[in-house]
Coordinates of N, CA and C in Angstrom, one line a residue:
T89 N 107.2 110.8 91.1 CA 106.1 111.5 92.4 C 106.0 113.1 91.8
V90 N 106.9 113.6 91.2 CA 106.7 114.7 91.3 C 105.7 114.9 90.0
V91 N 104.9 113.9 89.3 CA 104.2 114.2 87.9 C 102.7 113.7 88.7
T92 N 102.9 113.1 89.6 CA 101.3 112.5 90.6 C 100.6 113.8 91.4
P93 N 101.0 114.5 91.9 CA 100.5 115.6 92.3 C 99.5 116.4 90.9
R94 N 99.9 116.8 90.0 CA 99.3 117.5 88.7 C 97.8 116.2 88.6
A95 N 98.3 114.8 88.3 CA 97.5 113.8 88.4 C 96.2 113.7 88.7
T96 N 96.5 113.9 90.6 CA 95.2 113.8 91.1 C 94.4 114.9 91.2
D97 N 95.1 116.1 91.1 CA 94.7 117.4 90.9 C 93.2 117.5 90.0
L98 N 94.5 117.0 88.8 CA 92.9 116.7 87.3 C 91.7 116.2 87.4
L99 N 92.5 114.8 87.9 CA 91.4 113.9 88.2 C 90.4 114.1 89.3
S100 N 90.7 114.6 90.5 CA 90.2 114.7 91.5 C 88.7 116.1 91.2
E101 N 89.4 117.0 90.3 CA 88.5 118.2 89.7 C 87.6 117.5 88.3
A102 N 87.4 116.8 87.9 CA 87.1 116.0 86.8 C 86.0 115.4 88.2
R103 N 86.4 114.5 88.8 CA 85.5 114.2 90.0 C 84.7 114.8 90.2
G104 N 85.5 116.1 90.8 CA 84.2 117.4 91.8 C 83.5 117.3 90.4
I105 N 83.7 118.0 89.5 CA 82.6 118.6 88.6 C 81.6 117.9 88.6
S106 N 81.7 116.5 87.9 CA 80.9 115.3 87.3 C 80.0 115.1 88.7
S107 N 80.9 114.9 89.4 CA 79.4 114.4 91.0 C 79.1 115.1 91.2
Y108 N 78.6 116.6 91.2 CA 78.4 117.8 91.9 C 77.5 118.1 90.6
S109 N 77.5 117.7 89.3 CA 76.6 118.4 88.2 C 75.5 116.8 88.7
L110 N 75.9 115.9 88.5 CA 75.0 114.6 88.9 C 74.1 114.6 90.1
G111 N 74.9 115.5 91.1 CA 73.8 115.8 91.9 C 72.9 116.5 92.1
Q112 N 72.9 117.8 90.5 CA 72.4 118.2 90.7 C 71.3 118.0 89.3
G113 N 71.5 117.2 88.8 CA 70.9 117.1 87.6 C 71.4 117.3 86.1
F114 N 71.5 118.2 86.3 CA 72.0 118.9 84.9 C 73.1 119.8 85.1
L115 N 73.8 120.0 84.1 CA 75.5 120.5 83.5 C 75.1 122.0 83.0
S116 N 75.3 122.7 84.2 CA 75.5 124.6 83.7 C 76.5 124.5 82.1
S117 N 76.5 125.9 81.9 CA 77.3 125.8 81.0 C 79.1 126.6 81.4
N118 N 78.4 126.9 82.7 CA 80.1 127.1 83.4 C 80.8 126.2 83.7
D119 N 79.7 125.0 83.9 CA 80.7 123.6 84.1 C 81.1 122.8 83.3
T120 N 80.0 123.0 82.1 CA 80.5 122.3 80.9 C 82.1 122.9 80.2
I121 N 81.8 124.0 80.3 CA 83.4 124.5 80.0 C 84.6 124.2 80.8
Q122 N 84.2 124.2 82.3 CA 85.2 123.7 83.2 C 85.4 122.3 83.0
L123 N 84.4 121.5 82.6 CA 84.9 120.0 82.3 C 85.7 119.7 81.1
D124 N 84.9 120.3 80.3 CA 85.6 120.2 78.8 C 87.1 120.9 79.0
A125 N 87.3 121.6 79.9 CA 88.9 122.1 79.6 C 89.6 121.2 80.6
T126 N 89.0 120.5 82.0 CA 89.6 119.4 82.4 C 90.1 118.5 82.2
I127 N 88.9 117.7 81.2 CA 89.6 116.8 80.3 C 90.2 117.0 79.0
N128 N 90.3 118.0 78.7 CA 91.3 118.3 77.8 C 92.4 118.6 78.4
Q129 N 92.7 118.7 79.6 CA 94.3 119.0 80.1 C 94.5 117.6 80.4
L130 N 93.5 116.6 80.7 CA 93.9 115.8 81.4 C 94.5 114.7 80.3
Q131 N 93.4 114.7 78.9 CA 94.2 114.0 77.8 C 95.4 114.8 77.6
K132 N 95.8 115.7 77.5 CA 97.3 116.7 77.5 C 97.9 115.9 78.1
F133 N 97.6 115.9 79.5 CA 98.8 115.5 80.4 C 98.9 113.8 80.7
Q134 N 98.2 112.9 79.7 CA 98.3 111.7 79.7 C 99.5 111.8 79.2
G135 N 100.1 111.7 78.0 CA 101.3 111.5 77.2 C 102.6 112.1 78.2
E136 N 102.2 113.7 78.5 CA 103.4 113.8 79.6 C 103.9 112.8 81.0
Y137 N 102.7 112.9 81.5 CA 102.5 111.5 82.3 C 103.5 110.3 82.2
A138 N 103.0 109.6 80.9 CA 103.5 108.2 80.7 C 104.8 108.6 80.3
L139 N 105.4 109.4 79.6 CA 106.5 109.4 79.8 C 107.6 109.7 81.5
K140 N 107.0 111.1 82.0 CA 107.3 110.6 83.1 C 107.3 109.2 84.0
V141 N 106.6 109.0 83.7 CA 105.9 107.1 84.7 C 107.4 105.9 83.8
E142 N 107.9 106.1 83.0 CA 108.5 105.2 82.2 C 109.7 105.9 82.4
E143 N 110.2 107.1 82.7 CA 111.2 107.5 83.1 C 112.0 107.1 84.5
I144 N 110.9 107.1 85.2 CA 110.7 106.8 86.8 C 111.0 105.5 86.8
L145 N 110.3 104.3 85.5 CA 110.5 103.2 85.6 C 112.2 102.6 85.3
N146 N 112.3 103.6 84.4 CA 113.6 103.3 83.7 C 115.2 103.7 84.6
T147 N 114.8 103.8 86.0 CA 116.1 104.2 87.1 C 116.2 102.8 87.6
G148 N 116.0 102.0 87.5 CA 116.6 100.5 87.7 C 115.6 99.2 87.5
A149 N 116.5 98.3 87.4 CA 115.4 97.1 87.9 C 114.4 96.9 89.1
Q150 N 114.9 97.1 90.1 CA 113.9 97.3 91.5 C 112.5 98.4 90.8
A151 N 113.0 99.7 90.9 CA 112.2 100.1 90.6 C 111.4 99.7 89.5
R152 N 111.6 98.8 88.3 CA 110.3 98.7 87.3 C 109.9 97.7 88.1
K153 N 110.9 96.4 88.9 CA 109.7 95.0 89.6 C 108.8 95.6 90.4
R154 N 109.3 96.9 91.4 CA 107.8 97.0 92.4 C 107.0 98.3 91.9
L155 N 107.4 98.9 91.1 CA 106.1 100.5 90.4 C 105.9 99.9 89.4
A156 N 106.2 98.6 88.4 CA 105.6 98.8 87.0 C 103.7 98.5 87.4
E157 N 103.7 98.0 87.8 CA 102.1 97.6 88.5 C 101.1 98.8 88.5
P158 N 101.5 99.5 89.7 CA 100.9 100.5 90.6 C 100.9 101.2 89.0
A159 N 102.2 101.6 88.6 CA 102.5 102.7 87.6 C 101.0 102.6 86.4
N160 N 101.4 101.2 86.1 CA 100.4 100.8 84.9 C 99.0 101.6 85.5
A161 N 98.3 100.9 86.8 CA 97.5 101.6 87.3 C 97.3 102.8 87.1
S162 N 97.7 103.3 87.4 CA 97.7 104.7 87.6 C 97.4 105.3 86.4
L163 N 98.3 105.2 85.1 CA 98.2 105.6 84.0 C 97.0 105.2 83.2
E164 N 96.4 103.9 83.4 CA 94.8 103.7 83.0 C 93.9 104.3 84.0
S165 N 94.4 104.5 85.0 CA 93.4 105.8 86.0 C 93.1 106.8 84.9
L166 N 94.0 108.0 84.0 CA 93.9 108.7 83.8 C 92.7 108.6 82.7
E167 N 92.9 107.2 81.6 CA 91.6 107.2 80.6 C 90.3 106.6 81.5
K168 N 90.6 106.1 82.3 CA 89.1 105.2 83.0 C 88.7 106.6 83.4
I169 N 88.8 107.4 84.1 CA 88.0 108.7 84.6 C 87.6 109.9 83.2
S170 N 88.9 110.2 82.0 CA 87.4 110.7 81.5 C 86.9 110.1 80.4
G171 N 86.9 108.5 80.2 CA 86.1 107.7 80.0 C 84.5 107.6 80.9
L172 N 84.7 107.4 82.4 CA 83.5 107.9 83.1 C 82.6 109.0 83.3
V173 N 83.8 110.1 83.1 CA 82.8 111.3 82.9 C 82.5 111.5 81.3
E174 N 83.4 111.2 80.3 CA 82.4 111.3 79.1 C 81.2 110.5 79.3
E175 N 81.3 109.6 79.4 CA 80.1 108.7 79.7 C 78.8 109.0 80.6
N176 N 79.1 109.5 81.5 CA 78.2 109.5 82.3 C 77.4 111.0 82.7
V177 N 79.0 112.1 82.6 CA 78.1 113.7 81.9 C 78.1 113.6 81.2
L178 N 79.1 114.1 80.2 CA 79.2 114.9 79.4 C 78.2 114.5 78.4
N179 N 78.6 113.2 77.6 CA 77.8 112.6 76.1 C 76.3 111.8 77.0
A180 N 75.9 112.1 78.0 CA 74.6 111.3 78.8 C 73.5 112.2 78.2
V181 N 72.6 111.6 77.5 CA 71.7 112.1 77.7 C 70.7 113.4 78.6
E182 N 70.9 112.3 79.8 CA 70.5 112.5 80.5 C 71.0 112.1 81.9
L183 N 71.6 113.2 82.5 CA 72.1 113.1 84.2 C 71.6 112.1 85.3
S184 N 71.5 111.1 85.0 CA 70.7 110.3 85.9 C 71.7 109.1 86.7
A185 N 72.7 109.2 85.9 CA 73.7 108.4 87.0 C 73.5 108.7 88.5
P186 N 73.0 108.0 89.8 CA 73.9 108.3 91.1 C 75.0 109.0 91.1
W187 N 74.8 109.8 91.6 CA 76.4 110.9 92.0 C 77.8 109.8 92.9
P188 N 76.4 109.4 94.0 CA 77.8 108.3 95.0 C 78.4 107.6 95.1
A189 N 77.8 106.9 93.9 CA 78.4 105.9 92.9 C 79.3 106.4 92.1
F190 N 79.1 107.6 90.9 CA 80.4 108.0 90.2 C 81.2 107.9 91.4
F191 N 81.0 108.9 92.5 CA 82.5 109.3 92.9 C 83.0 108.3 93.4
D192 N 82.2 107.5 94.0 CA 82.9 106.2 94.9 C 84.2 105.3 93.4
D193 N 83.2 105.5 92.1 CA 83.9 104.3 91.1 C 85.1 105.3 91.0
A194 N 85.0 107.0 91.1 CA 85.9 107.7 90.4 C 86.8 107.9 91.2
S195 N 86.7 107.9 92.7 CA 87.2 107.9 93.8 C 88.8 106.5 93.7
R196 N 87.9 105.4 93.5 CA 88.8 104.0 93.8 C 90.2 104.2 92.2
W197 N 89.8 104.8 91.1 CA 90.7 105.0 90.2 C 91.5 106.3 90.7
I198 N 91.5 107.4 91.4 CA 92.4 108.1 92.0 C 93.0 107.5 92.7
D199 N 92.5 106.8 93.5 CA 93.6 105.6 94.5 C 94.7 105.0 93.8
K200 N 94.4 104.5 92.5 CA 95.5 104.1 91.8 C 96.8 105.1 91.5
T201 N 96.4 106.5 91.7 CA 97.3 107.3 91.5 C 98.0 107.4 92.7
H202 N 97.2 107.1 93.6 CA 97.7 107.7 94.8 C 99.0 106.3 95.2
D203 N 98.3 104.9 95.2 CA 98.9 103.8 95.2 C 100.7 104.0 94.7
F204 N 100.2 104.5 93.4 CA 101.6 104.2 92.7 C 102.6 105.4 93.5
N205 N 102.1 106.4 93.7 CA 103.0 107.7 94.6 C 103.5 107.1 95.8
Y206 N 102.7 106.2 96.6 CA 103.2 105.7 98.0 C 104.2 104.6 97.8
A207 N 103.7 103.7 96.7 CA 105.2 102.7 96.0 C 106.2 103.9 95.9
A208 N 106.3 104.7 95.0 CA 107.8 105.3 95.4 C 108.3 105.8 95.9
V209 N 107.2 106.3 97.0 CA 108.3 107.0 98.3 C 108.5 105.7 98.6
S210 N 108.0 104.8 99.2 CA 108.2 103.3 99.7 C 109.6 102.6 98.9
L211 N 109.8 102.9 98.2 CA 110.9 102.9 97.4 C 112.0 103.4 97.1
L212 N 112.0 104.8 97.2 CA 112.4 105.7 97.7 C 113.1 105.6 98.8
H213 N 112.6 105.4 100.5 CA 112.6 105.7 101.5 C 114.2 104.2 102.0
E214 N 113.3 102.9 101.0 CA 114.2 101.9 101.5 C 115.6 102.3 100.6
Q215 N 115.3 102.2 99.7 CA 116.9 102.9 99.0 C 118.0 103.9 99.4
L216 N 117.0 105.1 100.4 CA 118.3 106.0 101.2 C 118.4 105.7 102.0
S217 N 117.3 104.5 102.7 CA 118.1 103.7 104.0 C 119.6 103.0 104.3
A218 N 119.3 102.2 103.1 CA 120.2 101.4 102.0 C 121.5 102.7 102.1
R219 N 121.3 103.2 101.7 CA 122.5 104.3 101.2 C 123.3 104.6 102.7
E220 N 122.1 105.3 103.5 CA 122.5 105.6 104.9 C 123.2 105.0 105.7
A221 N 122.9 104.0 105.9 CA 123.5 102.9 106.6 C 124.8 101.9 105.9
A222 N 124.8 102.2 104.0 CA 126.4 102.1 103.7 C 127.0 103.6 104.0
A223 N 126.8 104.9 104.1 CA 127.5 105.7 104.4 C 127.9 105.4 105.8
G224 N 127.0 104.9 106.9 CA 127.5 105.0 108.2 C 128.8 104.1 108.3
R225 N 129.0 102.6 107.6 CA 129.5 101.8 108.1 C 130.8 102.4 107.0
Q226 N 130.9 103.0 106.1 CA 132.1 103.7 105.5 C 132.4 104.6 106.4
M227 N 131.8 105.5 107.0 CA 132.2 106.6 108.0 C 132.9 105.8 108.7
G228 N 132.7 104.8 109.9 CA 132.7 103.9 110.8 C 134.6 103.7 110.6
L229 N 134.6 102.6 109.0 CA 135.7 102.2 108.6 C 137.0 103.5 108.6
L230 N 136.0 104.7 108.3 CA 137.0 105.7 108.2 C 137.7 106.7 109.4
I231 N 136.8 106.9 110.6 CA 137.1 106.8 111.7 C 138.2 105.6 112.0
L232 N 137.8 104.5 112.0 CA 138.8 103.5 112.5 C 140.6 103.6 111.9
A233 N 140.3 103.9 110.2 CA 141.5 104.2 109.8 C 142.4 105.9 110.4
L234 N 141.7 106.7 110.4 CA 141.5 108.0 111.4 C 142.6 107.6 112.6
S235 N 141.9 107.1 113.5 CA 142.5 106.4 115.0 C 143.6 105.3 114.9
C236 N 143.8 104.3 113.2 CA 144.9 104.3 113.2 C 146.0 104.6 113.3
V237 N 145.9 106.0 112.2 CA 147.0 106.8 111.9 C 147.4 107.3 112.8
F238 N 146.5 107.8 113.7 CA 147.0 108.9 115.1 C 147.7 107.8 115.9
L239 N 146.9 106.9 115.7 CA 147.8 105.4 116.9 C 149.1 105.7 116.6
L240 N 149.3 105.4 115.5 CA 151.0 105.3 114.5 C 151.7 106.3 114.7
I241 N 151.0 107.4 114.4 CA 152.2 109.2 114.4 C 152.1 109.2 115.9
A242 N 151.4 108.5 116.7 CA 152.1 108.8 118.6 C 152.7 107.7 119.1
Y243 N 152.8 106.2 118.4 CA 153.7 105.2 119.0 C 155.3 106.1 118.2
R244 N 154.9 106.7 116.6 CA 156.3 107.1 116.6 C 157.0 108.1 116.9
Y245 N 156.2 109.7 117.3 CA 156.7 110.5 118.2 C 157.6 110.0 119.4
G246 N 156.3 109.0 120.6 CA 156.5 108.2 121.5 C 158.0 107.7 121.0
S247 N 158.4 107.2 120.3 CA 159.4 106.2 120.1 C 160.7 107.3 120.0
F248 N 160.3 108.6 119.2 CA 161.5 109.1 119.1 C 161.9 109.8 119.9
Y249 N 160.7 110.3 120.6 CA 161.1 111.4 122.5 C 161.6 110.4 123.4
V250 N 161.3 109.0 123.2 CA 162.2 108.3 124.2 C 163.9 108.1 123.7
S251 N 164.0 107.5 122.3 CA 165.5 107.5 121.8 C 166.2 108.7 122.0
T252 N 165.4 109.9 121.8 CA 166.5 111.2 122.0 C 166.7 111.2 123.3
L253 N 165.4 111.2 124.0 CA 166.1 111.5 125.5 C 167.1 110.3 126.1
S254 N 167.0 109.1 125.7 CA 168.0 108.1 126.5 C 169.3 108.8 125.6
T255 N 169.2 108.9 124.3 CA 170.6 109.2 123.9 C 171.1 110.8 124.7
L256 N 170.4 111.7 125.1 CA 170.6 112.9 126.1 C 171.1 112.2 126.6
K257 N 170.5 111.3 127.8 CA 171.0 111.2 129.2 C 172.3 110.4 128.8
E258 N 172.4 110.1 128.3 CA 173.6 109.1 127.6 C 175.1 109.9 127.6
L259 N 174.7 110.8 126.7 CA 175.6 112.1 126.5 C 175.6 113.2 128.0
G260 N 174.7 112.5 128.8 CA 175.0 114.0 129.8 C 175.9 112.9 130.4
Q261 N 175.6 112.0 130.4 CA 176.4 110.9 131.6 C 178.1 110.9 130.6
M262 N 178.0 110.9 130.1 CA 179.5 110.9 129.1 C 180.0 112.2 129.4
M263 N 179.7 113.3 129.5 CA 179.8 114.8 129.8 C 180.3 114.7 131.5
R264 N 179.6 114.6 132.1 CA 180.1 114.2 133.1 C 181.4 113.7 133.7
T265 N 181.6 112.2 132.7 CA 182.8 111.7 132.8 C 183.6 112.1 132.6
V266 N 183.3 113.1 131.3 CA 184.7 113.7 130.6 C 185.1 115.0 131.4
A267 N 183.7 115.4 132.2 CA 184.0 116.8 133.4 C 184.4 116.3 134.5
T268 N 184.7 114.9 134.8 CA 185.5 114.6 136.2 C 187.1 114.4 135.7
G269 N 187.2 114.6 134.2 CA 188.6 114.1 133.5 C 189.1 112.6 133.5
D270 N 188.0 111.9 133.0 CA 188.2 110.6 132.2 C 188.0 111.0 131.2
M271 N 189.4 111.1 130.2 CA 189.1 111.3 128.4 C 189.2 109.6 127.6
T272 N 188.7 108.7 128.5 CA 188.6 107.3 127.7 C 187.5 106.7 127.1
V273 N 186.3 108.2 127.6 CA 185.0 107.9 127.2 C 184.9 107.4 125.7
N274 N 183.9 106.6 125.6 CA 184.0 106.7 124.1 C 181.9 106.5 124.1
F275 N 181.6 107.4 122.9 CA 180.5 107.7 122.8 C 179.8 107.1 121.4
Q276 N 178.9 106.3 120.9 CA 178.1 106.4 119.5 C 177.6 106.5 119.5

């Protein structure tokens, strides 16, 4: 989804200049230069975009399954808009195509890239939600394990305390018996 903003920027720029020119009925020299530059950038960008899309699709089977169709439609939109601009504006003898129809047609193709972006974000959201749930379960288990360890420590400490206390009480009792003069006391 890092490359889709650049793609939509180029597509929107080509759509805007072309629609504006079609609405005016002529293509000014500045618009021709700008439109040529945009189409050239778009054509250069297609290769980079195809590599990035392939990289996204190769992130896993689920990504390939869910994103393959929107990704291919998005890639196709780059070619289609370039073709629309060249056919209706740059190579046209006369700019007679209705600009609203051109704008709507170009917008439909741009929407393909938006659809790819939404599908990618949706897949990412699902994957992050699954990871978050797994991390929550893992944290719950860790808290349970730590609670068990603390209970065991408390039990062991309590047992040691009770054992020591009872031993000291017995020793104290024996010492009192010895203090009264009875030397037959046996302490184990």
